[in-house]
Coordinates of C-alpha atoms and ligand atoms in Angstrom, one line a residue:
X18 CA -83.3 -50.7 125.9
X19 CA -83.0 -54.3 124.7
X20 CA -80.3 -56.6 126.1
X21 CA -77.1 -56.6 124.0
X22 CA -73.6 -57.9 123.6
X23 CA -71.1 -55.6 121.9
X24 CA -67.6 -56.3 120.7
X25 CA -65.9 -55.3 117.5
X26 CA -63.4 -57.4 115.4
X27 CA -62.4 -54.9 112.8
X28 CA -59.4 -52.6 113.5
X29 CA -59.8 -49.2 111.8
X30 CA -57.0 -47.0 110.6
X31 CA -58.5 -43.7 109.8
X32 CA -56.9 -40.7 108.1
X33 CA -54.5 -39.5 105.5
X34 CA -51.6 -41.8 104.7
X35 CA -53.2 -44.6 106.7
X36 CA -52.1 -47.2 104.2
X37 CA -48.5 -46.0 104.0
X38 CA -48.3 -45.8 107.8
X39 CA -50.1 -49.0 108.8
X40 CA -50.4 -51.5 105.9
X41 CA -46.8 -52.7 106.1
X42 CA -47.2 -53.8 109.7
X43 CA -50.5 -55.5 109.0
X44 CA -48.9 -57.4 106.0
X45 CA -46.2 -58.8 108.4
X46 CA -48.9 -60.7 110.2
X47 CA -50.2 -62.5 107.1
X48 CA -49.2 -65.2 104.7
X49 CA -47.3 -64.8 101.4
X50 CA -50.1 -65.1 98.9
X51 CA -52.3 -62.0 98.7
X52 CA -55.3 -61.5 96.4
X53 CA -55.7 -57.8 95.5
X54 CA -59.4 -57.4 94.6
X55 CA -60.8 -54.3 93.0
X56 CA -63.5 -53.0 90.7
X57 CA -63.5 -51.5 87.2
X58 CA -60.2 -49.7 87.4
X59 CA -60.7 -46.4 89.2
X60 CA -57.8 -47.3 91.5
X61 CA -55.5 -47.5 88.5
X62 CA -56.5 -43.9 87.5
X63 CA -56.1 -42.3 90.9
X64 CA -52.8 -43.9 91.9
X65 CA -54.1 -46.0 94.7
X66 CA -53.3 -49.2 92.8
X67 CA -49.6 -48.2 92.3
X68 CA -49.3 -47.2 95.9
X69 CA -50.7 -50.4 97.3
X70 CA -48.7 -52.6 94.8
X71 CA -45.5 -51.0 96.0
X72 CA -46.4 -51.7 99.6
X73 CA -47.3 -55.3 98.8
X74 CA -44.1 -55.8 96.7
X75 CA -41.9 -54.3 99.4
X76 CA -43.5 -56.7 101.9
X77 CA -42.5 -59.6 99.6
X78 CA -46.0 -60.8 98.8
X79 CA -47.1 -62.8 95.8
X80 CA -50.0 -60.8 94.4
X81 CA -52.9 -62.3 92.5
X82 CA -55.1 -59.7 91.1
X83 CA -58.9 -60.1 90.9
X84 CA -60.4 -57.2 89.1
X85 CA -63.7 -56.2 87.5
X86 CA -65.9 -56.5 90.5
X87 CA -69.0 -54.6 89.4
X88 CA -71.4 -52.4 91.3
X89 CA -74.1 -54.7 92.8
X90 CA -71.7 -57.6 92.7
X91 CA -73.1 -60.9 91.3
X92 CA -72.9 -64.4 92.8
X93 CA -71.2 -65.4 89.6
X94 CA -68.4 -63.0 90.3
X95 CA -68.1 -64.4 93.8
X96 CA -67.6 -67.9 92.4
X97 CA -64.9 -66.6 90.0
X98 CA -63.1 -65.0 92.9
X99 CA -63.4 -68.1 95.1
X100 CA -62.0 -70.3 92.3
X101 CA -59.1 -67.9 91.8
X102 CA -58.4 -67.9 95.5
X103 CA -58.4 -71.7 95.7
X104 CA -56.1 -72.0 92.6
X105 CA -53.6 -69.6 94.0
X106 CA -53.7 -70.8 97.7
X107 CA -54.6 -67.3 98.7
X108 CA -53.7 -66.5 102.4
X109 CA -55.2 -63.1 102.5
X110 CA -57.6 -60.9 100.5
X111 CA -57.0 -57.2 100.3
X112 CA -60.3 -55.6 99.0
X113 CA -59.8 -52.1 97.5
X114 CA -63.0 -50.2 96.6
X115 CA -66.5 -49.3 97.8
X116 CA -69.3 -51.5 99.1
X117 CA -69.4 -53.7 96.0
X118 CA -65.8 -54.9 96.2
X119 CA -65.8 -55.1 100.0
X120 CA -69.0 -57.2 100.0
X121 CA -67.9 -59.5 97.1
X122 CA -64.7 -60.3 99.0
X123 CA -66.5 -61.2 102.2
X124 CA -68.3 -64.0 100.4
X125 CA -65.3 -65.0 98.4
X126 CA -63.4 -65.5 101.7
X127 CA -66.1 -67.9 102.9
X128 CA -66.9 -69.7 99.6
X129 CA -63.2 -70.4 98.9
X130 CA -63.1 -72.5 102.1
X131 CA -66.1 -74.8 101.4
X132 CA -67.0 -76.8 98.3
X133 CA -70.7 -76.6 98.9
X134 CA -72.7 -73.8 97.2
X135 CA -72.7 -71.0 99.8
X136 CA -76.0 -69.5 98.7
X137 CA -77.8 -72.9 99.2
X138 CA -75.8 -73.5 102.4
X139 CA -76.8 -70.1 104.0
X140 CA -80.2 -69.3 102.6
X141 CA -81.8 -72.8 102.3
X142 CA -79.9 -74.9 104.9
X143 CA -79.5 -71.9 107.2
X144 CA -75.9 -72.8 107.8
X145 CA -73.2 -70.4 108.9
X146 CA -69.7 -70.5 107.4
X147 CA -67.0 -70.8 110.0
X148 CA -63.9 -70.8 108.0
X149 CA -62.6 -67.8 106.1
X150 CA -59.6 -66.4 104.2
X151 CA -58.7 -63.4 106.4
X152 CA -59.2 -60.0 104.8
X153 CA -58.3 -56.3 104.9
X154 CA -60.4 -53.5 103.4
X155 CA -59.1 -50.3 101.8
X156 CA -62.1 -48.0 101.3
X157 CA -62.1 -45.9 98.2
X158 CA -65.8 -45.1 98.1
X159 CA -67.6 -44.3 101.3
X160 CA -71.3 -44.7 102.1
X161 CA -72.3 -48.3 102.7
X162 CA -70.1 -48.8 105.8
X163 CA -69.6 -52.3 104.4
X164 CA -66.1 -52.3 105.8
X165 CA -67.5 -52.5 109.3
X166 CA -69.9 -55.4 109.1
X167 CA -69.9 -59.0 108.0
X168 CA -73.1 -58.8 105.8
X169 CA -72.6 -58.9 102.1
X170 CA -75.3 -57.8 99.6
X171 CA -75.0 -60.0 96.5
X172 CA -77.1 -60.3 93.4
X173 CA -78.0 -63.9 92.4
X174 CA -78.9 -63.2 88.8
X175 CA -80.6 -66.5 88.0
X176 CA -82.8 -66.3 91.1
X177 CA -83.4 -62.6 90.7
X178 CA -82.6 -61.9 94.3
X179 CA -80.3 -59.3 95.7
X180 CA -79.9 -60.6 99.2
X181 CA -77.6 -60.8 102.2
X182 CA -75.0 -63.5 102.7
X183 CA -72.9 -63.6 105.8
X184 CA -69.2 -63.7 105.5
X185 CA -66.3 -62.7 107.8
X186 CA -65.5 -59.4 109.4
X187 CA -62.5 -57.6 108.0
X188 CA -59.4 -57.9 110.2
X189 CA -58.7 -54.2 109.5
X190 CA -60.1 -51.4 107.5
X191 CA -58.1 -48.5 106.1
X192 CA -60.2 -45.3 105.7
X193 CA -58.2 -42.6 104.1
X194 CA -60.6 -39.8 103.0
X195 CA -58.1 -38.7 100.4
X196 CA -58.6 -41.9 98.5
X197 CA -62.3 -41.0 98.1
X198 CA -61.6 -37.6 96.6
X199 CA -61.7 -38.9 93.1
X200 CA -65.2 -40.4 93.5
X201 CA -67.7 -39.0 91.0
X202 CA -69.9 -36.4 92.7
X203 CA -73.0 -38.5 91.9
X204 CA -71.5 -41.4 93.9
X205 CA -70.5 -39.1 96.8
X206 CA -74.1 -37.9 97.0
X207 CA -75.7 -41.3 96.7
X208 CA -73.1 -42.8 99.1
X209 CA -73.9 -40.1 101.7
X210 CA -77.6 -40.6 101.3
X211 CA -77.1 -44.3 101.8
X212 CA -75.4 -43.5 105.2
X213 CA -78.3 -41.3 106.2
X214 CA -80.7 -44.1 105.2
X215 CA -78.8 -46.5 107.4
X216 CA -79.2 -44.1 110.3
X217 CA -82.9 -43.6 109.7
X218 CA -83.6 -47.3 109.2
X219 CA -81.9 -48.0 112.5
X220 CA -83.7 -45.2 114.2
X221 CA -87.1 -46.4 113.0
X222 CA -86.6 -49.9 114.6
X223 CA -87.8 -51.1 117.9
X224 CA -88.1 -50.3 120.8
X225 CA -89.7 -47.0 120.0
X226 CA -88.7 -45.0 123.1
X227 CA -85.5 -43.1 122.6
X228 CA -82.2 -44.7 123.9
X229 CA -78.6 -43.7 123.8
X230 CA -78.1 -45.3 120.4
X231 CA -80.9 -43.1 119.0
X232 CA -79.3 -39.9 120.4
X233 CA -75.9 -40.8 118.9
X234 CA -77.9 -41.6 115.7
X235 CA -79.5 -38.2 115.6
X236 CA -76.0 -36.6 115.8
X237 CA -74.8 -38.9 112.9
X238 CA -77.8 -37.8 110.8
X239 CA -77.1 -34.1 111.5
X240 CA -73.5 -34.6 110.7
X241 CA -74.2 -36.3 107.3
X242 CA -76.6 -33.6 106.3
X243 CA -74.3 -30.8 107.2
X244 CA -71.2 -32.3 105.7
X245 CA -72.9 -33.3 102.5
X246 CA -74.1 -29.7 102.1
X247 CA -70.5 -28.5 102.7
X248 CA -69.2 -31.1 100.2
X249 CA -71.7 -29.8 97.5
X250 CA -70.4 -26.3 98.1
X251 CA -66.8 -27.4 97.8
X252 CA -66.2 -31.0 96.7
X253 CA -62.6 -30.7 97.6
X254 CA -63.4 -29.9 101.3
X255 CA -61.3 -32.7 103.0
X256 CA -62.6 -31.9 106.4
X257 CA -66.3 -32.4 105.3
X258 CA -65.2 -35.5 103.4
X259 CA -63.5 -37.0 106.4
X260 CA -66.6 -36.6 108.5
X261 CA -68.7 -38.3 105.8
X262 CA -66.3 -41.2 105.6
X263 CA -66.4 -41.8 109.4
X264 CA -70.2 -41.2 109.6
X265 CA -70.7 -43.9 107.0
X266 CA -68.7 -46.3 109.1
X267 CA -70.4 -45.3 112.3
X268 CA -73.8 -45.9 110.8
X269 CA -72.9 -49.6 110.1
X270 CA -70.5 -50.5 112.9
X271 CA -73.2 -51.7 115.2
X272 CA -73.0 -48.8 117.6
X273 CA -76.3 -47.2 116.6
X274 CA -78.0 -50.6 116.6
X275 CA -77.1 -51.4 120.3
X276 CA -80.3 -52.2 122.2
X277 CA -82.4 -52.1 119.1
X278 CA -84.0 -54.2 116.4
X279 CA -83.6 -52.3 113.2
X280 CA -86.2 -51.5 110.5
X281 CA -84.5 -51.7 107.0
X282 CA -87.7 -52.1 105.1
X283 CA -86.6 -49.4 102.6
X284 CA -83.4 -51.3 102.1
X285 CA -85.1 -54.6 101.5
X286 CA -87.3 -53.0 98.9
X287 CA -84.4 -51.2 97.2
X288 CA -82.3 -54.4 97.1
X289 CA -85.0 -56.2 95.1
X290 CA -85.4 -53.2 92.9
X291 CA -81.6 -53.6 92.3
X292 CA -82.0 -57.3 91.5
X293 CA -84.4 -56.4 88.7
X294 CA -82.8 -53.2 87.5
X295 CA -79.2 -53.1 88.6
X296 CA -79.8 -49.5 89.8
X297 CA -77.6 -47.4 92.0
X298 CA -78.3 -48.2 95.7
X299 CA -78.4 -44.7 97.1
X300 CA -80.5 -43.4 94.3
X301 CA -83.0 -46.2 94.7
X302 CA -83.3 -45.4 98.4
X303 CA -83.8 -41.7 97.7
X304 CA -86.8 -42.4 95.7
X305 CA -88.3 -45.0 98.0
X306 CA -87.8 -43.4 101.4
X307 CA -90.3 -40.5 101.3
X308 CA -93.0 -42.6 99.7
X309 CA -92.5 -45.5 102.1
X310 CA -92.4 -43.1 105.1
X311 CA -95.8 -41.5 103.9
X312 CA -97.2 -45.0 104.2
X313 CA -95.6 -45.5 107.6
X314 CA -96.8 -42.1 108.9
X315 CA -99.7 -43.2 111.1
X316 CA -97.6 -45.8 112.9
X317 CA -94.4 -43.8 113.1
X318 CA -95.5 -40.3 114.1
X319 CA -93.6 -40.1 117.3
X320 CA -90.2 -41.0 115.8
X321 CA -90.8 -38.8 112.7
X322 CA -91.7 -35.9 115.0
X323 CA -88.5 -36.4 117.0
X324 CA -86.5 -36.5 113.8
X325 CA -88.2 -33.2 112.7
X326 CA -87.0 -31.4 115.8
X327 CA -83.7 -33.1 116.7
X328 CA -82.3 -33.7 113.2
X329 CA -84.0 -31.2 110.8
X330 CA -84.2 -28.3 113.3
X331 CA -87.9 -27.7 112.9
X332 CA -89.4 -25.8 115.7
X333 CA -92.0 -27.8 117.7
X334 CA -93.8 -24.6 118.8
X335 CA -97.5 -24.7 118.1
X336 CA -97.3 -27.9 116.1
X337 CA -99.0 -31.2 116.8
X338 CA -97.1 -34.5 116.6
X339 CA -98.8 -35.2 113.3
X340 CA -97.7 -31.9 111.9
X341 CA -94.2 -32.4 113.0
X342 CA -94.1 -35.9 111.5
X343 CA -95.3 -34.5 108.2
X344 CA -92.8 -31.7 108.4
X345 CA -90.0 -34.4 108.7
X346 CA -91.1 -36.1 105.6
X347 CA -91.3 -32.8 103.7
X348 CA -87.8 -31.8 104.9
X349 CA -86.4 -35.2 103.8
X350 CA -88.1 -34.9 100.4
X351 CA -86.8 -31.3 100.0
X352 CA -83.3 -32.4 100.9
X353 CA -83.3 -35.2 98.4
X354 CA -84.2 -32.6 95.7
X355 CA -81.6 -30.1 97.0
X356 CA -78.8 -32.6 96.7
X357 CA -79.9 -33.6 93.2
X358 CA -81.0 -37.2 93.9
X359 CA -83.9 -38.6 91.9
X360 CA -87.4 -38.4 93.2
X361 CA -89.0 -40.9 90.7
X362 CA -87.8 -44.2 89.2
X363 CA -88.2 -42.7 85.8
X364 CA -85.4 -40.2 86.6
X365 CA -83.2 -43.2 87.2
X366 CA -84.0 -44.7 83.8
X367 CA -86.2 -47.4 85.4
X368 CA -89.1 -47.9 82.9
X369 CA -92.7 -48.1 84.1
X370 CA -92.9 -51.5 82.5
X371 CA -90.7 -52.9 85.2
X372 CA -92.2 -55.9 86.9
X373 CA -92.9 -54.0 90.2
X374 CA -95.3 -56.8 91.3
X375 CA -92.5 -59.4 91.2
X376 CA -90.2 -57.0 93.0
X377 CA -92.7 -56.4 95.8
X378 CA -93.5 -60.1 96.0
X379 CA -89.8 -61.1 96.4
X380 CA -89.1 -58.4 99.0
X381 CA -88.2 -59.5 102.5
X382 CA -90.7 -58.1 105.1
X383 CA -88.7 -56.9 108.1
X384 CA -89.5 -57.5 111.7
X385 CA -88.3 -54.2 113.2
X386 CA -90.4 -51.8 111.1
X387 CA -93.1 -50.1 113.2
X388 CA -95.5 -50.8 110.3
X389 CA -96.0 -54.3 109.2
X390 CA -96.1 -53.9 105.5
X391 CA -97.8 -56.4 103.2
X392 CA -96.5 -57.2 99.8
X393 CA -99.6 -55.5 98.3
X394 CA -98.7 -52.3 100.0
X395 CA -95.1 -52.5 98.9
X396 CA -96.4 -52.9 95.4
X397 CA -98.4 -49.7 95.9
X398 CA -95.3 -47.9 97.2
X399 CA -93.3 -49.0 94.1
X400 CA -96.0 -47.8 91.7
X401 CA -96.1 -44.4 93.5
X402 CA -92.3 -44.3 93.1
X403 CA -92.5 -45.0 89.4
X404 CA -94.4 -41.9 88.3
Ligands
LIG9 O1 -65.3 -50.1 90.0 P1 -64.5 -48.9 90.0 O2 -63.8 -48.5 88.8 O3 -63.6 -48.8 91.2 O4 -65.6 -47.6 90.2 C1 -66.4 -47.5 91.3 C2 -67.9 -47.8 91.0 O5 -68.1 -47.5 89.6 C3 -66.4 -46.1 91.8 N1 -65.3 -45.7 92.7 C4 -65.1 -46.3 93.9 N2 -64.1 -45.6 94.5 C5 -63.7 -44.6 93.6 C6 -64.5 -44.7 92.5 N3 -64.4 -43.9 91.4 C7 -63.4 -42.9 91.5 N4 -62.6 -42.8 92.6 C8 -62.7 -43.6 93.6 N5 -62.0 -43.4 94.7 O6 -67.7 -45.9 92.4 C9 -68.6 -46.8 91.8 C10 -69.5 -47.4 92.8 O7 -68.8 -48.3 93.7 P2 -69.7 -49.3 94.6 O8 -68.7 -50.0 95.4 O9 -70.6 -50.1 93.7 O10 -70.6 -48.3 95.4 P3 -71.0 -48.4 96.9 O11 -69.9 -48.2 97.9 O12 -72.2 -47.6 97.0 O13 -71.5 -50.0 97.1 C11 -72.8 -50.4 96.6 C12 -73.0 -51.8 97.0 O14 -73.0 -52.0 98.4 C13 -74.2 -52.6 98.9 C14 -75.2 -52.1 97.8 O15 -76.4 -52.8 97.8 C15 -74.4 -52.3 96.6 O16 -74.4 -53.6 96.1 N6 -74.5 -52.3 100.3 C16 -73.7 -53.0 101.2 C17 -73.9 -52.8 102.5 C18 -73.2 -53.6 103.6 N7 -72.5 -54.6 103.3 O17 -73.2 -53.2 104.7 C19 -75.0 -51.9 103.1 C20 -75.7 -51.1 102.0 O18 -77.0 -50.9 102.5 C21 -75.7 -51.6 100.7 O19 -76.8 -52.5 100.4
LIG10 ZN1 -77.6 -49.0 102.2

């Protein structure tokens, strides 16, 4: 176990009617000018917008709307939001959506407070913003767990980088599983797979010997697999959905990472794939994971074998560690097919002519992965994913 410090700044309200029951009291603590930030309009179709607007109006807030935050939010969109926040003296940002809206607002909250370009400030000058517009998150699409951390994944279109910027933690997050019931099934599946990926990427970090975080992590993975299967049988199963929503948050609230350095090499590769193709995050991960793990196999046998037994329920009887490790990768690959996620980039509409070399070359190599990948090997991984 590595040394660690643990504290958590985000208050979570979980469950049905959490906004109705808790948002009014939260709004009493904040200033008058609220930015209501959302995506392409799903919240207008499913009634969430009307419900929140009523609560905001009843609380006497001046509401400035910031809409059209796209999946894989761009740095340009961040700048628009920051400008709007400055012009309207925004006191508080209420982000309503999935990971894209929630991430975009983290960076708006920081950029609105400094005149300097935040990308340059953070990535080139290695500065850390220390002033933010406070925020609350209302989760309508689960999966990323973005509501529970202060990292934001933003696409800088000119630089062709989808990278992490650091913003503020949300003061509170409202997780009402009912709000997620209108998510397209495709997004439910890719979101749940993203959560599973977060667990695996954390599990594969260092140190390698199992600790308490890993054992909680195994339970999270079993929970996601079981409840995604239940959801596919009955997409209206609110109990399965509730589990998935909380598992997504658990995977990214720091608890599983305690005492560990995480891996996240699959994520780094997928993010750059996203920078070049604007693809769906969970789908990109589904294609990359098994291929990357086959490359990691000789260095990761022990952990893979543990996952085979403790997560996928494969009997260890008569099997070597290598056989179990292979069985884990097969089980994961089969699961990806079973839940209908793509297994090749071509199934995602990503053409073979994509500049995979540039994607590999611009991918961050992570420190926690048990295999030290080179850019050449990541290029080979991408080529295997393509066809
Ligand atoms: O834009 P609207 O119209 O709202 O539609 C969205 C969007 O099209 C729709 N949606 C959301 N809630 C809905 C709904 N449709 C119907 N009913 C609802 N209740 O879902 C679509 C996808 O939303 P998006 O927010 O893009 O998806 P997701 O939550 O998967 O977020 C993806 C982004 O998060 C980043 C990804 O890279 C990507 O940019 N990530 C953020 C992380 C973090 N900060 O911790 C970790 C992740 O690894 C990930 O990288
Ligand atoms: Zn992810």
